[in-house]
Coordinates of C-alpha atoms in Angstrom, one line a residue:
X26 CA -20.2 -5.6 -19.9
X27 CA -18.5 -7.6 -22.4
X28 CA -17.9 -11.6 -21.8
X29 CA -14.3 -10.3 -22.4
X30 CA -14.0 -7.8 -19.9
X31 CA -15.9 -10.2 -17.1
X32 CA -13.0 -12.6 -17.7
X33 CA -10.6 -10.3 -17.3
X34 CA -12.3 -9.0 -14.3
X35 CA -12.8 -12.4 -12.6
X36 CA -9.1 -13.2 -13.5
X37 CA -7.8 -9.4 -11.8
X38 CA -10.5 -10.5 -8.7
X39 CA -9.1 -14.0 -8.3
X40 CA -5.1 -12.8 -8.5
X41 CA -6.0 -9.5 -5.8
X42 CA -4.5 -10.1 -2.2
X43 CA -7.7 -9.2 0.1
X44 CA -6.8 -6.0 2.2
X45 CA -4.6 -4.6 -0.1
X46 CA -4.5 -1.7 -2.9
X47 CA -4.3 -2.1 -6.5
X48 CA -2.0 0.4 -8.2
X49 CA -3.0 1.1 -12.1
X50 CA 0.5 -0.2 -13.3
X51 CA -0.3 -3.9 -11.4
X52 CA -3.7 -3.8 -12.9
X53 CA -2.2 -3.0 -16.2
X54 CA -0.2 -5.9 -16.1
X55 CA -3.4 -7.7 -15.7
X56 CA -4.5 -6.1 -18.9
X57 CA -6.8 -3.5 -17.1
X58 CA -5.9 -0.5 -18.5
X59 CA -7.5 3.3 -16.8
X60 CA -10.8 3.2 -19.3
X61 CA -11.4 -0.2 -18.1
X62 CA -10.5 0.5 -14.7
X63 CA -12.8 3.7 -14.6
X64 CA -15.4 1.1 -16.2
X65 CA -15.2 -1.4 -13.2
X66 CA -15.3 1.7 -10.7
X67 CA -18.5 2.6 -12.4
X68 CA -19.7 -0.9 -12.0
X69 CA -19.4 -0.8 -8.2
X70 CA -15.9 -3.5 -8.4
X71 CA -13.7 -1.4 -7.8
X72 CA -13.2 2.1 -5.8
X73 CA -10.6 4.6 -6.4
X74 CA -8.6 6.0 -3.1
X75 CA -6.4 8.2 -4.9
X76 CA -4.9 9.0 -8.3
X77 CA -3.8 5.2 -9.9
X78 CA -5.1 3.5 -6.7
X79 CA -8.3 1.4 -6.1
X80 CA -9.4 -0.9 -3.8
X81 CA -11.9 -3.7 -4.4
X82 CA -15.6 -2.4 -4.0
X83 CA -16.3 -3.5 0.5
X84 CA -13.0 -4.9 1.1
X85 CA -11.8 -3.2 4.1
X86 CA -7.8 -1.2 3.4
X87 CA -5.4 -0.4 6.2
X88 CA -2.3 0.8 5.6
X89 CA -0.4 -2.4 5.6
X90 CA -2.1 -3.0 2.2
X91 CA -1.0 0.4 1.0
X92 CA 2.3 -0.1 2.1
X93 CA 2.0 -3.9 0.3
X94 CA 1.2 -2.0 -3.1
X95 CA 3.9 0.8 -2.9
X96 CA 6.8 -2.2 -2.1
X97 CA 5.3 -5.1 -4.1
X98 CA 3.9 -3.4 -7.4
X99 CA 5.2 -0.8 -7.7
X100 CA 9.5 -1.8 -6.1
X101 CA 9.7 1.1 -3.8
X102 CA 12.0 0.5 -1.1
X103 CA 10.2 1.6 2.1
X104 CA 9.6 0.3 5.2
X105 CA 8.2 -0.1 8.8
X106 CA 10.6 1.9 11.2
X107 CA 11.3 3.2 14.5
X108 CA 8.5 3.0 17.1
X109 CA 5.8 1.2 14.5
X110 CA 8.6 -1.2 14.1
X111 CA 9.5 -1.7 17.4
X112 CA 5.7 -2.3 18.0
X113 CA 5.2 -4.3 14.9
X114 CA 7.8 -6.8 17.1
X115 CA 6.0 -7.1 20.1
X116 CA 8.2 -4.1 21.7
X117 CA 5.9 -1.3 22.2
X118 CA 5.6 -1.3 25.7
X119 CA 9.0 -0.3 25.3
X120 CA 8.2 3.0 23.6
X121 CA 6.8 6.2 24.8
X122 CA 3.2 6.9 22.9
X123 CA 2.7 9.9 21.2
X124 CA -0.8 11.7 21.5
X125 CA -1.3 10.8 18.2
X126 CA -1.5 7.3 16.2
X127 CA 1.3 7.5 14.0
X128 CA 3.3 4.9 11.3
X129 CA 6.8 5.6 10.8
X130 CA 8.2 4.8 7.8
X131 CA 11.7 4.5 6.4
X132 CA 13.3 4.7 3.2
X133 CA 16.3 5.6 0.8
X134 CA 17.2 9.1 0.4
X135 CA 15.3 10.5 -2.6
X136 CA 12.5 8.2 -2.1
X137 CA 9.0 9.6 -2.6
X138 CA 5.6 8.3 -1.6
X139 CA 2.7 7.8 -3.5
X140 CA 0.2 11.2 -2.9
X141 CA -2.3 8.4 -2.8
X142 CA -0.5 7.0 0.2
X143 CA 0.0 10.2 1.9
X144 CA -3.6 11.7 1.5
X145 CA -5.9 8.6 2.3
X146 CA -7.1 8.5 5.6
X147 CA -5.2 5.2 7.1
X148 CA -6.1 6.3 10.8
X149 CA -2.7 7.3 11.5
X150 CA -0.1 10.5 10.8
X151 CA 2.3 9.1 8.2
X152 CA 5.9 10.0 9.1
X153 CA 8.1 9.0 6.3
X154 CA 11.9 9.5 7.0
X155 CA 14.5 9.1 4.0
X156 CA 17.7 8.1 5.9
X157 CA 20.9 7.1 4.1
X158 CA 21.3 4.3 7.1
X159 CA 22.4 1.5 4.7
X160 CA 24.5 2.7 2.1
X161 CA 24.8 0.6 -1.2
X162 CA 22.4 -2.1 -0.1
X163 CA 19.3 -0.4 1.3
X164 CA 17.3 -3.7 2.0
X165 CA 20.1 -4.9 4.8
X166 CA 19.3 -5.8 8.0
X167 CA 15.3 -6.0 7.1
X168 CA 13.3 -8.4 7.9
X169 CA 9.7 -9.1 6.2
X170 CA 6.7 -9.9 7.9
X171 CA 2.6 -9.9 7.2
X172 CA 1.5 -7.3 8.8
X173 CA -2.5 -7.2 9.7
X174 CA -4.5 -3.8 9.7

């Protein structure tokens, strides 16, 4: 590989959040365009989940890293909701569980998740509900907050 390319590698490496996805348009604003990124996936650095997604080669992915890419680099407006909110605050004993793991998730009308998001296996059913909840400003009344997979 190219001096080049191993610079621009070590600088996409050093600037990645650890547990998180890399969509293709935030590695292409780190200059890492899909030939190079298919390069680095042949060179064992990267891994591709899904269509324009990659993780670095052994880093261990939950869905809070997904979810981290879809807000963060690529500005979708979607969030934690309902029960997997409730039990993001420390309120879960609160809820009633389902039979199976699930992470609700909230958004404007019209929004659409990545198929990268929606296919990977996370561990849990992905329920995503558009909801026109907050009209005009649909980031009131949320709160962020590091979530760990």
């Amino acid at each position: 590989m190219a001096g080049h390319n191993t610079s621009k590698l070590n600088r996409l490496l050093g600037s990645w959040p650890p547990g998180t996805v890399g969509t293709q348009p935030w590695l292409e604003s780190h200059g890492i365009y899909r030939q190079l990124a298919a390069e680095y996936v042949k060179g064992h650095w990267l891994e591709r989940i899904g269509t324009g997604a990659f993780v670095r080669s052994g880093d261990k992915v939950g869905w809070p890293g997904g979810l981290f890419a879809i807000q963060e680099q690529l500005n979708v407006l979607v969030h934690v909701a309902g029960k997997s909110a409730l039990e993001l605050w420390g309120y879960g004993h609160f809820v009633t569980r389902e039979e199976e793991r699930a992470l609700h998730l909230g958004g404007a009308p019209k929004t659409h998740l990545p198929r990268w998001f929606l296919s990977y296996d996370w561990g849990v059913t992905i329920r995503f509900f558009p909801s026109a909840l907050f009209k005009g400003d649909q980031g009131m009344g949320l709160t962020a907050r590091e979530v760990q997979a």
